[in-house]
Amino acid sequence: MPNVKNQETLSKIKEDLDGVSAVWVVDYCGLTVKDIQALRVAIRESGASMKVYKNTLMHIALDEAGLPTLDDILEGPSAFVFAGADVAAAAKAVKTFAKTNQNLEIKGGLMEGEQVSAAQVEAIASLPSREELLAQIAGAISGVARGLAVALNGVPSGLAQVTKAVADQKEAA
């Protein structure tokens, strides 16, 4: 049975796990305090949060939540990125920071109750963000509506041109 402090931490982890779309696990060994602060800012701007917990407590919390326990990646120093609605933005923030800082390693994580590898996290990071997807959908709908409006406008103007041509022919005859 964990001590009181560990029980409190365990309840915090469960709160963090409640309602998140994904959890990314990263190895932060070798990062300076300044680097970690910059990483936290980038992650916060993406709508996610990063916290450091003991691997054993995270294992217990995942097990009690009925999620995969991530035994193969919960080794060494681990930080956990809890992603909200925009999973791709959180993954992109981690991947972008990892490109500029060789000491940050993406280990893998959880997404929608399933374990994902580091390669899958990086693939998710390459997806467009939620806002970009919404903009693409809006652009597609706008293009279809514009095309329909042009086509519908063409019918009356074409009819008017044909009518005028017939009237001009009758006047000439």
N, C-alpha and C. Protein backbone atom coordinates (compact mmCIF):
# COMPACT_ATOMS: atom_id res chain seq x y z
N MET A 1 0.85 -1.18 0.00
CA MET A 1 0.00 0.00 0.00
C MET A 1 0.89 1.24 0.00
N PRO A 2 0.69 2.14 -0.96
CA PRO A 2 1.52 3.35 -1.01
C PRO A 2 1.28 4.25 0.20
N ASN A 3 2.30 5.05 0.53
CA ASN A 3 2.15 5.97 1.65
C ASN A 3 1.20 7.11 1.28
N VAL A 4 0.94 8.00 2.22
CA VAL A 4 -0.04 9.07 2.02
C VAL A 4 0.34 9.98 0.87
N LYS A 5 1.63 10.34 0.80
CA LYS A 5 2.08 11.23 -0.27
C LYS A 5 1.89 10.57 -1.63
N ASN A 6 2.23 9.29 -1.71
CA ASN A 6 2.05 8.57 -2.98
C ASN A 6 0.57 8.41 -3.33
N GLN A 7 -0.28 8.25 -2.33
CA GLN A 7 -1.72 8.16 -2.59
C GLN A 7 -2.26 9.47 -3.15
N GLU A 8 -1.76 10.58 -2.63
CA GLU A 8 -2.17 11.89 -3.15
C GLU A 8 -1.70 12.06 -4.60
N THR A 9 -0.46 11.66 -4.84
CA THR A 9 0.07 11.74 -6.21
C THR A 9 -0.72 10.84 -7.13
N LEU A 10 -1.08 9.66 -6.66
CA LEU A 10 -1.87 8.72 -7.45
C LEU A 10 -3.23 9.32 -7.82
N SER A 11 -3.84 10.01 -6.89
CA SER A 11 -5.13 10.64 -7.20
C SER A 11 -4.96 11.79 -8.19
N LYS A 12 -3.83 12.51 -8.12
CA LYS A 12 -3.54 13.57 -9.11
C LYS A 12 -3.38 12.98 -10.50
N ILE A 13 -2.67 11.85 -10.57
CA ILE A 13 -2.47 11.20 -11.86
C ILE A 13 -3.82 10.77 -12.44
N LYS A 14 -4.66 10.21 -11.61
CA LYS A 14 -5.98 9.78 -12.08
C LYS A 14 -6.80 10.96 -12.58
N GLU A 15 -6.70 12.11 -11.91
CA GLU A 15 -7.38 13.32 -12.37
C GLU A 15 -6.84 13.76 -13.73
N ASP A 16 -5.51 13.69 -13.88
CA ASP A 16 -4.89 14.07 -15.14
C ASP A 16 -5.31 13.12 -16.27
N LEU A 17 -5.45 11.84 -15.96
CA LEU A 17 -5.84 10.86 -16.97
C LEU A 17 -7.31 10.99 -17.37
N ASP A 18 -8.11 11.51 -16.44
CA ASP A 18 -9.55 11.63 -16.69
C ASP A 18 -9.82 12.69 -17.75
N GLY A 19 -10.40 12.28 -18.85
CA GLY A 19 -10.82 13.22 -19.88
C GLY A 19 -9.75 13.63 -20.88
N VAL A 20 -8.58 13.00 -20.87
CA VAL A 20 -7.56 13.33 -21.87
C VAL A 20 -7.72 12.41 -23.07
N SER A 21 -7.34 12.93 -24.23
CA SER A 21 -7.41 12.13 -25.45
C SER A 21 -6.16 11.28 -25.64
N ALA A 22 -5.03 11.77 -25.15
CA ALA A 22 -3.78 11.05 -25.31
C ALA A 22 -2.80 11.43 -24.21
N VAL A 23 -1.85 10.54 -23.98
CA VAL A 23 -0.76 10.78 -23.05
C VAL A 23 0.52 10.39 -23.77
N TRP A 24 1.43 11.35 -23.94
CA TRP A 24 2.72 11.05 -24.57
C TRP A 24 3.77 10.92 -23.47
N VAL A 25 4.64 9.95 -23.61
CA VAL A 25 5.71 9.74 -22.63
C VAL A 25 7.03 10.15 -23.29
N VAL A 26 7.77 11.03 -22.61
CA VAL A 26 9.05 11.50 -23.14
C VAL A 26 10.14 11.31 -22.10
N ASP A 27 11.36 11.11 -22.58
CA ASP A 27 12.53 11.02 -21.72
C ASP A 27 13.20 12.39 -21.74
N TYR A 28 13.25 13.05 -20.60
CA TYR A 28 13.78 14.41 -20.51
C TYR A 28 15.19 14.45 -19.95
N CYS A 29 15.84 13.32 -19.83
CA CYS A 29 17.18 13.25 -19.24
C CYS A 29 18.15 14.09 -20.08
N GLY A 30 18.90 14.95 -19.43
CA GLY A 30 19.88 15.78 -20.12
C GLY A 30 19.38 17.18 -20.44
N LEU A 31 18.10 17.44 -20.23
CA LEU A 31 17.57 18.78 -20.48
C LEU A 31 17.90 19.69 -19.30
N THR A 32 18.21 20.93 -19.61
CA THR A 32 18.44 21.90 -18.55
C THR A 32 17.10 22.41 -18.05
N VAL A 33 17.12 23.11 -16.96
CA VAL A 33 15.88 23.68 -16.41
C VAL A 33 15.26 24.64 -17.43
N LYS A 34 16.12 25.42 -18.09
CA LYS A 34 15.64 26.37 -19.10
C LYS A 34 14.97 25.63 -20.26
N ASP A 35 15.57 24.51 -20.67
CA ASP A 35 14.99 23.70 -21.75
C ASP A 35 13.62 23.15 -21.34
N ILE A 36 13.54 22.65 -20.12
CA ILE A 36 12.27 22.08 -19.64
C ILE A 36 11.20 23.16 -19.57
N GLN A 37 11.57 24.37 -19.13
CA GLN A 37 10.61 25.46 -19.09
C GLN A 37 10.12 25.81 -20.49
N ALA A 38 11.03 25.84 -21.46
CA ALA A 38 10.65 26.12 -22.84
C ALA A 38 9.73 25.03 -23.39
N LEU A 39 10.03 23.78 -23.05
CA LEU A 39 9.17 22.66 -23.48
C LEU A 39 7.79 22.77 -22.87
N ARG A 40 7.73 23.08 -21.58
CA ARG A 40 6.42 23.23 -20.92
C ARG A 40 5.59 24.35 -21.56
N VAL A 41 6.24 25.46 -21.90
CA VAL A 41 5.54 26.58 -22.54
C VAL A 41 4.98 26.14 -23.90
N ALA A 42 5.80 25.45 -24.69
CA ALA A 42 5.36 25.00 -26.01
C ALA A 42 4.19 24.03 -25.89
N ILE A 43 4.26 23.15 -24.91
CA ILE A 43 3.19 22.17 -24.70
C ILE A 43 1.92 22.87 -24.20
N ARG A 44 2.07 23.83 -23.30
CA ARG A 44 0.92 24.56 -22.78
C ARG A 44 0.22 25.34 -23.89
N GLU A 45 1.02 25.92 -24.81
CA GLU A 45 0.43 26.67 -25.93
C GLU A 45 -0.36 25.77 -26.87
N SER A 46 -0.05 24.49 -26.88
CA SER A 46 -0.78 23.55 -27.73
C SER A 46 -2.04 23.01 -27.04
N GLY A 47 -2.30 23.48 -25.83
CA GLY A 47 -3.50 23.05 -25.11
C GLY A 47 -3.30 21.79 -24.29
N ALA A 48 -2.06 21.42 -24.03
CA ALA A 48 -1.76 20.23 -23.25
C ALA A 48 -0.98 20.64 -22.00
N SER A 49 -0.62 19.65 -21.19
CA SER A 49 0.20 19.92 -20.01
C SER A 49 1.22 18.81 -19.85
N MET A 50 2.36 19.16 -19.24
CA MET A 50 3.41 18.16 -19.01
C MET A 50 3.68 18.07 -17.52
N LYS A 51 3.73 16.84 -17.03
CA LYS A 51 4.00 16.61 -15.62
C LYS A 51 4.98 15.46 -15.48
N VAL A 52 5.71 15.47 -14.39
CA VAL A 52 6.66 14.40 -14.10
C VAL A 52 6.13 13.62 -12.91
N TYR A 53 5.96 12.32 -13.11
CA TYR A 53 5.51 11.42 -12.05
C TYR A 53 6.44 10.22 -12.00
N LYS A 54 6.43 9.52 -10.87
CA LYS A 54 7.18 8.28 -10.76
C LYS A 54 6.55 7.25 -11.69
N ASN A 55 7.40 6.46 -12.34
CA ASN A 55 6.91 5.44 -13.27
C ASN A 55 6.02 4.41 -12.58
N THR A 56 6.37 4.03 -11.36
CA THR A 56 5.57 3.02 -10.66
C THR A 56 4.18 3.56 -10.33
N LEU A 57 4.10 4.83 -9.95
CA LEU A 57 2.78 5.41 -9.66
C LEU A 57 1.95 5.54 -10.94
N MET A 58 2.58 5.90 -12.04
CA MET A 58 1.88 5.97 -13.31
C MET A 58 1.39 4.58 -13.71
N HIS A 59 2.21 3.58 -13.50
CA HIS A 59 1.82 2.19 -13.80
C HIS A 59 0.58 1.80 -13.01
N ILE A 60 0.58 2.11 -11.72
CA ILE A 60 -0.57 1.78 -10.86
C ILE A 60 -1.81 2.53 -11.33
N ALA A 61 -1.68 3.82 -11.62
CA ALA A 61 -2.83 4.62 -12.07
C ALA A 61 -3.39 4.10 -13.39
N LEU A 62 -2.52 3.75 -14.31
CA LEU A 62 -2.98 3.21 -15.60
C LEU A 62 -3.68 1.88 -15.40
N ASP A 63 -3.12 1.04 -14.55
CA ASP A 63 -3.72 -0.26 -14.27
C ASP A 63 -5.09 -0.10 -13.64
N GLU A 64 -5.22 0.80 -12.68
CA GLU A 64 -6.51 1.02 -12.03
C GLU A 64 -7.53 1.66 -12.96
N ALA A 65 -7.06 2.38 -13.96
CA ALA A 65 -7.97 3.00 -14.94
C ALA A 65 -8.34 2.04 -16.06
N GLY A 66 -7.76 0.85 -16.05
CA GLY A 66 -8.06 -0.14 -17.08
C GLY A 66 -7.38 0.17 -18.41
N LEU A 67 -6.28 0.91 -18.37
CA LEU A 67 -5.54 1.27 -19.58
C LEU A 67 -4.27 0.43 -19.67
N PRO A 68 -3.67 0.33 -20.87
CA PRO A 68 -2.38 -0.36 -20.97
C PRO A 68 -1.36 0.29 -20.05
N THR A 69 -0.55 -0.53 -19.37
CA THR A 69 0.35 -0.01 -18.34
C THR A 69 1.68 0.51 -18.87
N LEU A 70 1.93 0.40 -20.14
CA LEU A 70 3.13 0.96 -20.77
C LEU A 70 4.42 0.47 -20.13
N ASP A 71 4.45 -0.80 -19.71
CA ASP A 71 5.62 -1.34 -19.01
C ASP A 71 6.90 -1.20 -19.82
N ASP A 72 6.82 -1.35 -21.14
CA ASP A 72 8.03 -1.33 -21.96
C ASP A 72 8.61 0.07 -22.13
N ILE A 73 7.83 1.13 -21.90
CA ILE A 73 8.38 2.48 -22.06
C ILE A 73 8.51 3.25 -20.74
N LEU A 74 7.97 2.70 -19.66
CA LEU A 74 8.09 3.37 -18.36
C LEU A 74 9.38 2.96 -17.67
N GLU A 75 10.49 3.35 -18.27
CA GLU A 75 11.81 3.08 -17.70
C GLU A 75 12.62 4.37 -17.75
N GLY A 76 13.38 4.61 -16.73
CA GLY A 76 14.20 5.81 -16.70
C GLY A 76 13.36 7.04 -16.42
N PRO A 77 13.96 8.22 -16.54
CA PRO A 77 13.21 9.45 -16.26
C PRO A 77 12.14 9.68 -17.32
N SER A 78 10.91 9.83 -16.87
CA SER A 78 9.79 10.01 -17.79
C SER A 78 8.97 11.23 -17.41
N ALA A 79 8.60 11.98 -18.44
CA ALA A 79 7.65 13.08 -18.27
C ALA A 79 6.43 12.71 -19.10
N PHE A 80 5.27 13.14 -18.66
CA PHE A 80 4.02 12.76 -19.30
C PHE A 80 3.31 13.99 -19.83
N VAL A 81 2.98 13.96 -21.12
CA VAL A 81 2.28 15.06 -21.76
C VAL A 81 0.82 14.64 -21.90
N PHE A 82 -0.06 15.34 -21.20
CA PHE A 82 -1.49 15.04 -21.22
C PHE A 82 -2.15 15.94 -22.25
N ALA A 83 -2.60 15.34 -23.36
CA ALA A 83 -3.18 16.10 -24.48
C ALA A 83 -4.69 16.14 -24.35
N GLY A 84 -5.25 17.32 -24.58
CA GLY A 84 -6.69 17.49 -24.52
C GLY A 84 -7.34 17.16 -25.85
N ALA A 85 -8.11 18.10 -26.38
CA ALA A 85 -8.87 17.86 -27.60
C ALA A 85 -7.98 17.77 -28.84
N ASP A 86 -6.94 18.58 -28.92
CA ASP A 86 -6.10 18.60 -30.11
C ASP A 86 -4.84 17.77 -29.88
N VAL A 87 -4.96 16.48 -30.13
CA VAL A 87 -3.88 15.54 -29.91
C VAL A 87 -2.70 15.84 -30.83
N ALA A 88 -2.99 16.18 -32.08
CA ALA A 88 -1.92 16.44 -33.06
C ALA A 88 -1.08 17.64 -32.65
N ALA A 89 -1.70 18.67 -32.11
CA ALA A 89 -0.96 19.87 -31.71
C ALA A 89 0.01 19.55 -30.57
N ALA A 90 -0.43 18.74 -29.61
CA ALA A 90 0.46 18.37 -28.50
C ALA A 90 1.62 17.53 -29.01
N ALA A 91 1.34 16.58 -29.89
CA ALA A 91 2.40 15.74 -30.45
C ALA A 91 3.36 16.58 -31.28
N LYS A 92 2.81 17.56 -32.01
CA LYS A 92 3.63 18.43 -32.84
C LYS A 92 4.56 19.28 -31.97
N ALA A 93 4.07 19.76 -30.84
CA ALA A 93 4.89 20.57 -29.93
C ALA A 93 6.07 19.75 -29.40
N VAL A 94 5.80 18.50 -29.03
CA VAL A 94 6.86 17.63 -28.52
C VAL A 94 7.86 17.31 -29.63
N LYS A 95 7.35 16.97 -30.81
CA LYS A 95 8.23 16.60 -31.93
C LYS A 95 9.09 17.79 -32.36
N THR A 96 8.51 18.97 -32.43
CA THR A 96 9.26 20.17 -32.82
C THR A 96 10.38 20.45 -31.82
N PHE A 97 10.07 20.32 -30.53
CA PHE A 97 11.09 20.55 -29.51
C PHE A 97 12.18 19.48 -29.60
N ALA A 98 11.79 18.23 -29.86
CA ALA A 98 12.76 17.14 -29.96
C ALA A 98 13.71 17.34 -31.14
N LYS A 99 13.22 17.99 -32.21
CA LYS A 99 14.09 18.27 -33.37
C LYS A 99 15.20 19.24 -33.01
N THR A 100 14.87 20.23 -32.19
CA THR A 100 15.85 21.26 -31.84
C THR A 100 16.70 20.87 -30.63
N ASN A 101 16.27 19.89 -29.87
CA ASN A 101 17.01 19.48 -28.69
C ASN A 101 17.15 17.96 -28.69
N GLN A 102 18.37 17.50 -28.91
CA GLN A 102 18.63 16.06 -29.05
C GLN A 102 18.42 15.28 -27.75
N ASN A 103 18.36 15.96 -26.61
CA ASN A 103 18.22 15.26 -25.33
C ASN A 103 16.80 14.81 -25.05
N LEU A 104 15.82 15.33 -25.75
CA LEU A 104 14.44 14.92 -25.54
C LEU A 104 14.13 13.74 -26.46
N GLU A 105 13.65 12.66 -25.87
CA GLU A 105 13.33 11.47 -26.65
C GLU A 105 11.87 11.12 -26.44
N ILE A 106 11.15 10.92 -27.52
CA ILE A 106 9.75 10.49 -27.44
C ILE A 106 9.76 8.97 -27.29
N LYS A 107 9.14 8.49 -26.22
CA LYS A 107 9.12 7.04 -25.95
C LYS A 107 7.89 6.36 -26.54
N GLY A 108 6.77 7.08 -26.57
CA GLY A 108 5.50 6.48 -27.01
C GLY A 108 4.38 7.08 -26.18
N GLY A 109 3.33 6.30 -25.97
CA GLY A 109 2.25 6.79 -25.14
C GLY A 109 0.95 6.05 -25.32
N LEU A 110 -0.11 6.74 -24.99
CA LEU A 110 -1.47 6.21 -25.10
C LEU A 110 -2.32 7.16 -25.91
N MET A 111 -3.19 6.60 -26.73
CA MET A 111 -4.16 7.42 -27.46
C MET A 111 -5.46 6.64 -27.55
N GLU A 112 -6.51 7.23 -27.03
CA GLU A 112 -7.84 6.62 -27.02
C GLU A 112 -7.80 5.21 -26.45
N GLY A 113 -7.05 5.04 -25.36
CA GLY A 113 -7.02 3.76 -24.66
C GLY A 113 -6.11 2.71 -25.25
N GLU A 114 -5.38 3.04 -26.30
CA GLU A 114 -4.47 2.09 -26.93
C GLU A 114 -3.04 2.60 -26.84
N GLN A 115 -2.09 1.67 -26.69
CA GLN A 115 -0.68 2.06 -26.64
C GLN A 115 -0.19 2.39 -28.05
N VAL A 116 0.59 3.47 -28.16
CA VAL A 116 1.18 3.87 -29.43
C VAL A 116 2.69 3.97 -29.27
N SER A 117 3.40 3.70 -30.35
CA SER A 117 4.86 3.74 -30.32
C SER A 117 5.35 5.17 -30.57
N ALA A 118 6.65 5.36 -30.42
CA ALA A 118 7.24 6.68 -30.68
C ALA A 118 7.04 7.07 -32.14
N ALA A 119 7.16 6.10 -33.05
CA ALA A 119 6.97 6.39 -34.48
C ALA A 119 5.53 6.82 -34.76
N GLN A 120 4.57 6.22 -34.07
CA GLN A 120 3.17 6.61 -34.25
C GLN A 120 2.92 8.01 -33.70
N VAL A 121 3.56 8.36 -32.60
CA VAL A 121 3.42 9.71 -32.05
C VAL A 121 3.96 10.72 -33.05
N GLU A 122 5.10 10.41 -33.67
CA GLU A 122 5.67 11.32 -34.66
C GLU A 122 4.78 11.41 -35.90
N ALA A 123 4.14 10.30 -36.27
CA ALA A 123 3.20 10.33 -37.41
C ALA A 123 1.99 11.19 -37.08
N ILE A 124 1.51 11.10 -35.86
CA ILE A 124 0.37 11.92 -35.43
C ILE A 124 0.77 13.39 -35.45
N ALA A 125 2.03 13.66 -35.08
CA ALA A 125 2.52 15.05 -35.08
C ALA A 125 2.54 15.64 -36.48
N SER A 126 2.66 14.81 -37.49
CA SER A 126 2.70 15.33 -38.86
C SER A 126 1.31 15.61 -39.42
N LEU A 127 0.28 15.20 -38.69
CA LEU A 127 -1.10 15.50 -39.12
C LEU A 127 -1.39 16.98 -38.92
N PRO A 128 -2.28 17.53 -39.72
CA PRO A 128 -2.66 18.94 -39.49
C PRO A 128 -3.40 19.08 -38.16
N SER A 129 -3.30 20.26 -37.58
CA SER A 129 -3.99 20.50 -36.31
C SER A 129 -5.49 20.60 -36.55
N ARG A 130 -6.24 20.63 -35.49
CA ARG A 130 -7.69 20.70 -35.57
C ARG A 130 -8.14 21.95 -36.34
N GLU A 131 -7.49 23.08 -36.04
CA GLU A 131 -7.85 24.33 -36.71
C GLU A 131 -7.56 24.25 -38.21
N GLU A 132 -6.42 23.63 -38.56
CA GLU A 132 -6.07 23.49 -39.97
C GLU A 132 -7.08 22.60 -40.69
N LEU A 133 -7.49 21.52 -40.04
CA LEU A 133 -8.49 20.63 -40.65
C LEU A 133 -9.82 21.35 -40.84
N LEU A 134 -10.24 22.11 -39.84
CA LEU A 134 -11.49 22.86 -39.97
C LEU A 134 -11.41 23.89 -41.09
N ALA A 135 -10.24 24.53 -41.24
CA ALA A 135 -10.06 25.50 -42.32
C ALA A 135 -10.11 24.81 -43.68
N GLN A 136 -9.53 23.61 -43.77
CA GLN A 136 -9.57 22.87 -45.03
C GLN A 136 -11.00 22.46 -45.38
N ILE A 137 -11.76 22.03 -44.38
CA ILE A 137 -13.16 21.65 -44.62
C ILE A 137 -13.98 22.86 -45.04
N ALA A 138 -13.77 23.98 -44.35
CA ALA A 138 -14.49 25.21 -44.71
C ALA A 138 -14.14 25.65 -46.13
N GLY A 139 -12.87 25.53 -46.50
CA GLY A 139 -12.45 25.89 -47.86
C GLY A 139 -13.09 24.99 -48.90
N ALA A 140 -13.18 23.70 -48.60
CA ALA A 140 -13.80 22.77 -49.54
C ALA A 140 -15.29 23.07 -49.71
N ILE A 141 -15.97 23.34 -48.60
CA ILE A 141 -17.40 23.66 -48.67
C ILE A 141 -17.61 24.97 -49.42
N SER A 142 -16.75 25.95 -49.15
CA SER A 142 -16.85 27.24 -49.82
C SER A 142 -16.64 27.09 -51.33
N GLY A 143 -15.68 26.25 -51.72
CA GLY A 143 -15.41 26.03 -53.15
C GLY A 143 -16.59 25.40 -53.86
N VAL A 144 -17.22 24.43 -53.21
CA VAL A 144 -18.39 23.78 -53.80
C VAL A 144 -19.54 24.78 -53.91
N ALA A 145 -19.76 25.57 -52.87
CA ALA A 145 -20.84 26.56 -52.90
C ALA A 145 -20.59 27.62 -53.97
N ARG A 146 -19.33 28.04 -54.10
CA ARG A 146 -18.99 29.04 -55.12
C ARG A 146 -19.24 28.48 -56.52
N GLY A 147 -18.83 27.23 -56.74
CA GLY A 147 -19.06 26.59 -58.05
C GLY A 147 -20.53 26.46 -58.36
N LEU A 148 -21.32 26.11 -57.37
CA LEU A 148 -22.77 25.99 -57.56
C LEU A 148 -23.38 27.34 -57.87
N ALA A 149 -22.94 28.38 -57.17
CA ALA A 149 -23.47 29.72 -57.42
C ALA A 149 -23.14 30.19 -58.84
N VAL A 150 -21.91 29.92 -59.29
CA VAL A 150 -21.52 30.31 -60.65
C VAL A 150 -22.35 29.55 -61.68
N ALA A 151 -22.56 28.25 -61.44
CA ALA A 151 -23.35 27.44 -62.37
C ALA A 151 -24.80 27.91 -62.42
N LEU A 152 -25.37 28.19 -61.26
CA LEU A 152 -26.76 28.65 -61.22
C LEU A 152 -26.91 30.03 -61.85
N ASN A 153 -25.91 30.88 -61.67
CA ASN A 153 -25.94 32.21 -62.26
C ASN A 153 -25.78 32.12 -63.78
N GLY A 154 -25.08 31.10 -64.26
CA GLY A 154 -24.85 30.95 -65.69
C GLY A 154 -26.10 30.60 -66.46
N VAL A 155 -27.04 29.89 -65.84
CA VAL A 155 -28.27 29.47 -66.54
C VAL A 155 -29.11 30.68 -66.94
N PRO A 156 -29.45 31.60 -66.06
CA PRO A 156 -30.25 32.75 -66.49
C PRO A 156 -29.52 33.65 -67.49
N SER A 157 -28.20 33.85 -67.26
CA SER A 157 -27.48 34.73 -68.18
C SER A 157 -27.38 34.07 -69.55
N GLY A 158 -27.20 32.76 -69.58
CA GLY A 158 -27.18 32.06 -70.87
C GLY A 158 -28.53 32.14 -71.56
N LEU A 159 -29.60 32.00 -70.80
CA LEU A 159 -30.95 32.09 -71.36
C LEU A 159 -31.20 33.50 -71.89
N ALA A 160 -30.74 34.50 -71.18
CA ALA A 160 -30.92 35.88 -71.63
C ALA A 160 -30.14 36.12 -72.92
N GLN A 161 -28.94 35.57 -73.02
CA GLN A 161 -28.15 35.75 -74.23
C GLN A 161 -28.80 35.05 -75.43
N VAL A 162 -29.32 33.85 -75.22
CA VAL A 162 -30.00 33.13 -76.31
C VAL A 162 -31.25 33.88 -76.74
N THR A 163 -32.03 34.39 -75.80
CA THR A 163 -33.24 35.14 -76.11
C THR A 163 -32.90 36.39 -76.91
N LYS A 164 -31.84 37.08 -76.50
CA LYS A 164 -31.42 38.30 -77.21
C LYS A 164 -30.97 37.95 -78.62
N ALA A 165 -30.25 36.86 -78.78
CA ALA A 165 -29.77 36.45 -80.11
C ALA A 165 -30.95 36.11 -81.02
N VAL A 166 -31.97 35.43 -80.46
CA VAL A 166 -33.16 35.10 -81.27
C VAL A 166 -33.90 36.39 -81.64
N ALA A 167 -34.01 37.32 -80.71
CA ALA A 167 -34.69 38.60 -81.00
C ALA A 167 -33.92 39.37 -82.06
N ASP A 168 -32.61 39.37 -81.98
CA ASP A 168 -31.80 40.07 -82.98
C ASP A 168 -31.95 39.40 -84.36
N GLN A 169 -32.05 38.10 -84.38
CA GLN A 169 -32.24 37.40 -85.65
C GLN A 169 -33.60 37.74 -86.27
N LYS A 170 -34.63 37.83 -85.45
CA LYS A 170 -35.97 38.13 -85.98
C LYS A 170 -36.03 39.56 -86.47
N GLU A 171 -35.33 40.49 -85.80
CA GLU A 171 -35.32 41.89 -86.25
C GLU A 171 -34.57 42.00 -87.57
N ALA A 172 -33.51 41.23 -87.71
CA ALA A 172 -32.73 41.30 -88.93
C ALA A 172 -33.48 40.67 -90.11
N ALA A 173 -34.35 39.74 -89.81
CA ALA A 173 -35.07 39.05 -90.89
C ALA A 173 -36.28 39.77 -91.30
